[in-house]
C-alpha positions as a Python dict, from the first residue, in 0.01 Angstrom:
ca = {
    (1, 'M'): (0, 0, 0),
    (2, 'I'): (46, -362, 115),
    (3, 'F'): (12, -646, -140),
    (4, 'F'): (-51, -1009, -45),
    (5, 'P'): (102, -1267, -292),
    (6, 'L'): (-190, -1515, -268),
    (7, 'Y'): (-452, -1261, -382),
    (8, 'P'): (-289, -1034, -639),
    (9, 'V'): (-600, -969, -849),
    (10, 'L'): (-827, -887, -552),
    (11, 'V'): (-577, -656, -384),
    (12, 'L'): (-495, -478, -707),
    (13, 'G'): (-863, -419, -768),
    (14, 'T'): (-908, -278, -418),
    (15, 'S'): (-609, -53, -468),
    (16, 'L'): (-748, 80, -794),
    (17, 'A'): (-1088, 135, -636),
    (18, 'F'): (-938, 327, -343),
    (19, 'A'): (-726, 537, -578),
    (20, 'W'): (-1039, 614, -783),
    (21, 'A'): (-1225, 711, -462),
    (22, 'L'): (-948, 947, -357),
    (23, 'S'): (-959, 1108, -700),
    (24, 'Q'): (-1327, 1181, -641),
    (25, 'E'): (-1271, 1343, -303),
    (26, 'T'): (-1522, 1603, -193),
    (27, 'P'): (-1449, 1860, 81),
    (28, 'I'): (-1493, 1734, 435),
    (29, 'Q'): (-1439, 1927, 755),
    (30, 'A'): (-1110, 1904, 945),
    (31, 'I'): (-1198, 1988, 1307),
    (32, 'L'): (-923, 2155, 1510),
    (33, 'V'): (-993, 2139, 1884),
    (34, 'L'): (-824, 2418, 2079),
    (35, 'E'): (-764, 2431, 2451),
    (36, 'E'): (-686, 2775, 2595),
    (37, 'T'): (-602, 2865, 2954),
    (38, 'V'): (-716, 3205, 3084),
    (39, 'L'): (-639, 3381, 3412),
    (40, 'E'): (-935, 3595, 3517),
    (41, 'D'): (-1077, 3711, 3848),
    (42, 'G'): (-774, 3564, 4021),
    (43, 'A'): (-842, 3208, 3898),
    (44, 'L'): (-727, 2982, 3615),
    (45, 'R'): (-988, 2860, 3370),
    (46, 'T'): (-955, 2633, 3068),
    (47, 'Y'): (-1177, 2680, 2766),
    (48, 'V'): (-1221, 2428, 2488),
    (49, 'G'): (-1338, 2529, 2143),
    (50, 'S'): (-1318, 2406, 1787),
    (51, 'Q'): (-1273, 2541, 1438),
    (52, 'A'): (-1373, 2364, 1116),
    (53, 'Y'): (-1168, 2385, 795),
    (54, 'P'): (-1292, 2243, 462),
    (55, 'V'): (-1043, 2000, 306),
    (56, 'G'): (-1088, 1880, -52),
    (57, 'S'): (-765, 1689, -108),
    (58, 'E'): (-450, 1567, 56),
    (59, 'A'): (-264, 1860, -95),
    (60, 'E'): (-509, 2101, 69),
    (61, 'L'): (-462, 1922, 401),
    (62, 'R'): (-84, 1957, 380),
    (63, 'T'): (-123, 2329, 310),
    (64, 'L'): (-364, 2364, 602),
    (65, 'L'): (-119, 2198, 842),
    (66, 'K'): (153, 2445, 747),
    (67, 'R'): (-85, 2737, 791),
    (68, 'L'): (-209, 2628, 1133),
    (69, 'A'): (129, 2538, 1283),
    (70, 'R'): (255, 2807, 1520),
    (71, 'P'): (504, 2853, 1804),
    (72, 'P'): (377, 2924, 2157),
    (73, 'K'): (331, 3285, 2259),
    (74, 'P'): (413, 3400, 2615),
    (75, 'P'): (137, 3519, 2848),
    (76, 'R'): (-7, 3868, 2813),
    (77, 'F'): (-259, 4050, 3026),
    (78, 'I'): (-532, 4240, 2844),
    (79, 'L'): (-788, 4489, 2974),
    (80, 'E'): (-1146, 4412, 2878),
    (81, 'E'): (-1432, 4616, 3020),
    (82, 'D'): (-1224, 4736, 3315),
    (83, 'R'): (-1115, 4380, 3398),
    (84, 'W'): (-768, 4237, 3350),
    (85, 'K'): (-741, 3893, 3195),
    (86, 'G'): (-430, 3682, 3136),
    (87, 'V'): (-414, 3495, 2806),
    (88, 'E'): (-159, 3277, 2628),
    (89, 'K'): (-124, 3099, 2296),
    (90, 'R'): (-25, 2736, 2296),
    (91, 'G'): (201, 2623, 2018),
    (92, 'L'): (45, 2394, 1757),
    (93, 'S'): (232, 2125, 1564),
    (94, 'F'): (119, 1841, 1342),
    (95, 'V'): (260, 1510, 1220),
    (96, 'E'): (165, 1500, 853),
    (97, 'E'): (120, 1121, 835),
    (98, 'E'): (-111, 1123, 1138),
    (99, 'A'): (-329, 1391, 981),
    (100, 'L'): (-335, 1215, 642),
    (101, 'A'): (-431, 887, 809),
    (102, 'A'): (-723, 1053, 991),
    (103, 'Y'): (-834, 1216, 665),
    (104, 'R'): (-819, 891, 467),
    (105, 'E'): (-1008, 704, 737),
    (106, 'A'): (-1284, 965, 727),
    (107, 'L'): (-1306, 923, 349),
    (108, 'R'): (-1327, 545, 376),
    (109, 'A'): (-1600, 566, 641),
    (110, 'G'): (-1794, 828, 446),
    (111, 'R'): (-1785, 1076, 734),
    (112, 'K'): (-1834, 1448, 680),
    (113, 'S'): (-1566, 1551, 929),
    (114, 'F'): (-1264, 1427, 1122),
    (115, 'R'): (-1068, 1553, 1421),
    (116, 'L'): (-731, 1691, 1326),
    (117, 'P'): (-452, 1535, 1535),
    (118, 'V'): (-263, 1817, 1704),
    (119, 'R'): (15, 1850, 1958),
    (120, 'Y'): (23, 2143, 2200),
    (121, 'T'): (333, 2321, 2331),
    (122, 'L'): (301, 2547, 2635),
    (123, 'P'): (492, 2877, 2648),
    (124, 'S'): (760, 2921, 2911),
    (125, 'P'): (657, 3053, 3148),
    (126, 'S'): (294, 2957, 3107),
    (127, 'L'): (-1, 3110, 3285),
    (128, 'R'): (-1, 2812, 3520),
    (129, 'D'): (363, 2881, 3601),
    (130, 'L'): (287, 3245, 3677),
    (131, 'Y'): (-18, 3155, 3885),
    (132, 'A'): (186, 2907, 4089),
    (133, 'Q'): (435, 3186, 4169),
    (134, 'G'): (165, 3428, 4282),
    (135, 'V'): (99, 3630, 3964),
    (136, 'R'): (-279, 3647, 3978),
    (137, 'E'): (-411, 4002, 3947),
    (138, 'H'): (-333, 4358, 3843),
    (139, 'L'): (-159, 4564, 4110),
    (140, 'A'): (-71, 4900, 3951),
    (141, 'T'): (22, 5085, 3634),
    (142, 'G'): (290, 5350, 3581),
    (143, 'E'): (257, 5590, 3288),
    (144, 'T'): (458, 5870, 3124),
    (145, 'G'): (447, 6052, 2791),
    (146, 'F'): (741, 6123, 2561),
    (147, 'R'): (589, 6328, 2278),
    (148, 'G'): (850, 6564, 2134),
    (149, 'S'): (1140, 6323, 2186),
    (150, 'S'): (1403, 6283, 1917),
    (151, 'P'): (1397, 5964, 1707),
    (152, 'E'): (1707, 5842, 1892),
    (153, 'R'): (1545, 5896, 2231),
    (154, 'V'): (1229, 5717, 2118),
    (155, 'H'): (1443, 5427, 1996),
    (156, 'N'): (1616, 5398, 2334),
    (157, 'I'): (1286, 5407, 2521),
    (158, 'K'): (1148, 5123, 2311),
    (159, 'T'): (1471, 4925, 2340),
    (160, 'A'): (1491, 4952, 2720),
    (161, 'A'): (1119, 4882, 2766),
    (162, 'G'): (1158, 4573, 2549),
    (163, 'F'): (1428, 4433, 2777),
    (164, 'L'): (1194, 4467, 3077),
    (165, 'D'): (873, 4346, 2915),
    (166, 'G'): (778, 4006, 3055),
    (167, 'L'): (1016, 4037, 3350),
    (168, 'L'): (942, 3811, 3647),
    (169, 'I'): (1056, 3967, 3975),
    (170, 'P'): (1103, 3723, 4265),
    (171, 'K'): (1069, 3819, 4627),
    (172, 'G'): (1355, 4034, 4755),
    (173, 'V'): (1545, 4339, 4630),
    (174, 'F'): (1500, 4445, 4267),
    (175, 'S'): (1766, 4652, 4087),
    (176, 'F'): (1668, 4838, 3769),
    (177, 'N'): (2026, 4852, 3640),
    (178, 'R'): (2079, 4482, 3695),
    (179, 'A'): (1747, 4391, 3530),
    (180, 'L'): (1807, 4618, 3231),
    (181, 'G'): (2167, 4512, 3177),
    (182, 'P'): (2448, 4716, 3021),
    (183, 'I'): (2357, 5018, 2809),
    (184, 'T'): (2578, 4956, 2506),
    (185, 'E'): (2568, 4996, 2131),
    (186, 'E'): (2593, 4619, 2096),
    (187, 'R'): (2258, 4585, 2274),
    (188, 'G'): (2093, 4838, 2045),
    (189, 'F'): (2118, 5170, 2232),
    (190, 'K'): (2190, 5498, 2050),
    (191, 'E'): (2332, 5840, 2135),
    (192, 'A'): (2071, 6090, 2257),
    (193, 'F'): (2062, 6386, 2496),
    (194, 'V'): (2111, 6307, 2865),
    (195, 'I'): (2144, 6516, 3181),
    (196, 'V'): (2499, 6520, 3316),
    (197, 'G'): (2529, 6737, 3626),
    (198, 'D'): (2435, 7091, 3527),
    (199, 'R'): (2435, 7041, 3152),
    (200, 'T'): (2259, 6854, 2874),
    (201, 'E'): (2481, 6659, 2636),
    (202, 'Q'): (2483, 6362, 2400),
    (203, 'G'): (2520, 6027, 2575),
    (204, 'L'): (2456, 5662, 2502),
    (205, 'G'): (2110, 5554, 2608),
    (206, 'G'): (1944, 5894, 2641),
    (207, 'G'): (1580, 5824, 2727),
    (208, 'V'): (1638, 5530, 2960),
    (209, 'C'): (1531, 5752, 3251),
    (210, 'Q'): (1186, 5766, 3089),
    (211, 'V'): (1173, 5390, 3138),
    (212, 'S'): (1303, 5392, 3497),
    (213, 'T'): (1061, 5671, 3588),
    (214, 'T'): (764, 5483, 3443),
    (215, 'L'): (855, 5161, 3621),
    (216, 'F'): (914, 5352, 3946),
    (217, 'R'): (558, 5481, 3927),
    (218, 'A'): (421, 5127, 3891),
    (219, 'F'): (620, 5023, 4200),
    (220, 'F'): (513, 5338, 4386),
    (221, 'F'): (142, 5287, 4317),
    (222, 'A'): (170, 4917, 4407),
    (223, 'G'): (302, 5016, 4750),
    (224, 'L'): (642, 4846, 4724),
    (225, 'P'): (913, 4970, 4964),
    (226, 'I'): (1159, 5197, 4778),
    (227, 'R'): (1524, 5130, 4868),
    (228, 'E'): (1696, 5368, 4624),
    (229, 'R'): (1551, 5642, 4408),
    (230, 'H'): (1708, 5961, 4268),
    (231, 'A'): (1526, 6269, 4146),
    (232, 'H'): (1654, 6432, 3829),
    (233, 'S'): (1868, 6744, 3847),
    (234, 'Y'): (1573, 6952, 3729),
    (235, 'Q'): (1204, 6915, 3654),
    (236, 'V'): (1179, 6730, 3323),
    (237, 'A'): (870, 6813, 3119),
    (238, 'Y'): (820, 6447, 3024),
    (239, 'Y'): (779, 6345, 3387),
    (240, 'R'): (471, 6530, 3506),
    (241, 'P'): (349, 6518, 3779),
    (242, 'T'): (665, 6641, 3948),
    (243, 'G'): (813, 6432, 4226),
    (244, 'L'): (746, 6092, 4071),
    (245, 'D'): (1058, 6061, 3857),
    (246, 'A'): (1352, 5823, 3901),
    (247, 'A'): (1689, 5900, 3742),
    (248, 'V'): (1936, 5621, 3670),
    (249, 'F'): (2298, 5646, 3559),
    (250, 'Q'): (2501, 5328, 3542),
    (251, 'P'): (2674, 5235, 3764),
    (252, 'H'): (2630, 5524, 4008),
    (253, 'K'): (2254, 5580, 4027),
    (254, 'D'): (2004, 5295, 4044),
    (255, 'L'): (1638, 5234, 4117),
    (256, 'K'): (1591, 4966, 4384),
    (257, 'V'): (1270, 4839, 4538),
    (258, 'V'): (1173, 4545, 4757),
    (259, 'N'): (923, 4284, 4647),
    (260, 'D'): (767, 4204, 4984),
    (261, 'T'): (439, 4079, 4835),
    (262, 'P'): (323, 3718, 4887),
    (263, 'G'): (469, 3607, 4551),
    (264, 'A'): (653, 3705, 4236),
    (265, 'L'): (573, 4013, 4028),
    (266, 'W'): (520, 4020, 3651),
    (267, 'V'): (611, 4331, 3451),
    (268, 'Q'): (434, 4405, 3125),
    (269, 'A'): (531, 4701, 2906),
    (270, 'S'): (315, 4872, 2644),
    (271, 'I'): (374, 5167, 2414),
    (272, 'Q'): (80, 5336, 2245),
    (273, 'G'): (169, 5640, 2041),
    (274, 'Y'): (392, 5849, 2268),
    (275, 'T'): (272, 5694, 2596),
    (276, 'L'): (476, 5437, 2784),
    (277, 'R'): (311, 5217, 3046),
    (278, 'F'): (431, 4947, 3281),
    (279, 'H'): (163, 4719, 3425),
    (280, 'L'): (248, 4525, 3739),
    (281, 'F'): (79, 4195, 3830),
    (282, 'G'): (106, 3980, 4141),
    (283, 'T'): (-92, 3906, 4457),
    (284, 'K'): (-269, 4208, 4605),
    (285, 'D'): (-223, 4241, 4982),
    (286, 'R'): (-232, 4620, 5032),
    (287, 'T'): (-399, 4941, 4925),
    (288, 'V'): (-223, 5266, 4835),
    (289, 'A'): (-322, 5632, 4851),
    (290, 'W'): (-96, 5925, 4770),
    (291, 'K'): (-93, 6302, 4773),
    (292, 'G'): (115, 6553, 4579),
    (293, 'P'): (309, 6715, 4443),
    (294, 'I'): (344, 6960, 4731),
    (295, 'F'): (579, 7249, 4642),
    (296, 'L'): (777, 7358, 4947),
    (297, 'E'): (1010, 7600, 4760),
    (298, 'R'): (1023, 7761, 4414),
    (299, 'T'): (1294, 7953, 4228),
    (300, 'P'): (1275, 8102, 3875),
    (301, 'P'): (1432, 7922, 3575),
    (302, 'L'): (1772, 8014, 3430),
    (303, 'P'): (1829, 8199, 3100),
    (304, 'P'): (1827, 7988, 2780),
    (305, 'K'): (2143, 7814, 2658),
    (306, 'E'): (2262, 7747, 2303),
    (307, 'I'): (2470, 7448, 2192),
    (308, 'P'): (2641, 7460, 1848),
    (309, 'D'): (2539, 7172, 1621),
    (310, 'P'): (2723, 7158, 1288),
    (311, 'T'): (2476, 6898, 1157),
    (312, 'L'): (2196, 7157, 1146),
    (313, 'P'): (2149, 7390, 849),
    (314, 'P'): (2309, 7736, 883),
    (315, 'G'): (2097, 7959, 1104),
    (316, 'A'): (1871, 7674, 1222),
    (317, 'R'): (1762, 7665, 1586),
    (318, 'K'): (1608, 7357, 1752),
    (319, 'Q'): (1485, 7336, 2112),
    (320, 'V'): (1585, 7015, 2289),
    (321, 'D'): (1519, 7108, 2651),
    (322, 'F'): (1276, 7337, 2828),
    (323, 'A'): (1298, 7593, 3104),
    (324, 'A'): (1201, 7472, 3450),
    (325, 'E'): (1185, 7647, 3782),
    (326, 'G'): (1385, 7518, 4075),
    (327, 'A'): (1178, 7354, 4345),
    (328, 'V'): (1167, 7141, 4655),
    (329, 'V'): (878, 6899, 4612),
    (330, 'E'): (719, 6647, 4846),
    (331, 'V'): (499, 6349, 4757),
    (332, 'R'): (327, 6151, 5030),
    (333, 'R'): (223, 5787, 5015),
    (334, 'Y'): (-5, 5591, 5249),
    (335, 'V'): (15, 5211, 5237),
    (336, 'R'): (-241, 4998, 5422),
    (337, 'Y'): (-164, 4625, 5448),
    (338, 'G'): (-416, 4345, 5472),
    (339, 'D'): (-319, 4272, 5831),
    (340, 'G'): (-412, 4626, 5934),
    (341, 'R'): (-63, 4779, 5938),
    (342, 'G'): (-28, 5127, 5794),
    (343, 'V'): (281, 5307, 5663),
    (344, 'E'): (306, 5676, 5578),
    (345, 'E'): (605, 5789, 5367),
    (346, 'R'): (735, 6120, 5233),
    (347, 'F'): (941, 6139, 4914),
    (348, 'L'): (1141, 6462, 4889),
    (349, 'S'): (1284, 6585, 4557),
    (350, 'R'): (1514, 6884, 4508),
    (351, 'Y'): (1528, 7031, 4157),
    (352, 'R'): (1770, 7305, 4052),
    (353, 'P'): (1648, 7583, 3822),
    (354, 'W'): (1702, 7509, 3454),
    (355, 'G'): (1708, 7707, 3134),
    (356, 'A'): (1581, 7613, 2791),
    (357, 'V'): (1843, 7448, 2567),
    (358, 'Y'): (1864, 7507, 2192),
    (359, 'L'): (2076, 7345, 1926),
    (360, 'V'): (2193, 7603, 1674),
    (361, 'G'): (2340, 7554, 1330),
    (362, 'P'): (2646, 7739, 1197),
    (363, 'S'): (2616, 8113, 1141),
    (364, 'P'): (2506, 8176, 782),
    (365, 'Q'): (2770, 8327, 553),
    (366, 'P'): (2692, 8688, 454),
    (367, 'P'): (2619, 8744, 83),
    (368, 'G'): (2937, 8760, -127),
    (369, 'A'): (3163, 8631, 152),
    (370, 'P'): (3453, 8413, 35),
    (371, 'P'): (3423, 8040, 118),
    (372, 'A'): (3582, 7923, 441),
    (373, 'P'): (3934, 7778, 398),
    (374, 'P'): (3963, 7400, 428),
    (375, 'A'): (4024, 7275, 780),
    (376, 'G'): (4379, 7176, 864),
    (377, 'G'): (4475, 6873, 1068),
    (378, 'G'): (4567, 6883, 1434),
    (379, 'G'): (4404, 7214, 1514),
    (380, 'A'): (4187, 7285, 1817),
    (381, 'P'): (3812, 7230, 1761),
}
């Protein structure tokens, strides 16, 4: 409050009157104007809307500002009525003194509402950034299911998918291993069963192949050229239909594709229940058809295998892998480009026969048997 020395009585009276008026405040509407950018039907559109909030005091206004403030949220594509739409959330911030000044001015003028001063912060990247780089429409979706996986395998799937969610792929060669980064405990990966040659054993990052397989399918259905892809040693039940899997094993086996589309590609991951999906967005310049799996050879599965697991209760038996017949499988893909060019490709996968794998607990002690002697140090396992 500013006081002028020549008019102390008048200014003091005004101050008291204003203070009395503020004490008699009645709720007025704080109007928040929101601007949102949406990417739909291959074009950017900006929508402007407003929301009214009743404010009965300066304290209520301060509380409202804290409640409305938010950081920006990166773009996401959502499916509505069979149409993909890109949305984003701008960050909102407020300068308390600016808002209080607008509120007090509305009170003085006897208005029923005032516009809430707000500052917007765009996410990085924003929808406009993605649009400028060619991310404009849905190209393809890859999907796999992982029901029946161990908690550790589920954890690794979610961890790896999280690293790839929101990935922007420029034109050129894409490497799955390079994009994912090292599979280490420090980055959150756990021990789970993996395929090593002709056996199943515990290994760091078990389940990452679920992620590479799902992303491979998105690339496959989008018609991207495949530079490197490895089939698994055997037909894994999680990866039906057969012939569309992609094994990775750092640093020896990788999944590599070429982004030869007109612009960048945007990868969006989603997990619903036990279903993993990768949605791919970019600029559509080709159509894809495919056929398969075509079984060229079949051989019967191997006998079941048991692996001792001292962590299980005595006599317990838990299946961790399933029998699969050996096979030579072909999948065909037909890519038609916008300029009229056509490419026909054949993807051949060779799977060895596999037997079911069971974890088994220690043999139960017969009734009345003496307890086992304590283990000594330095002995063979």
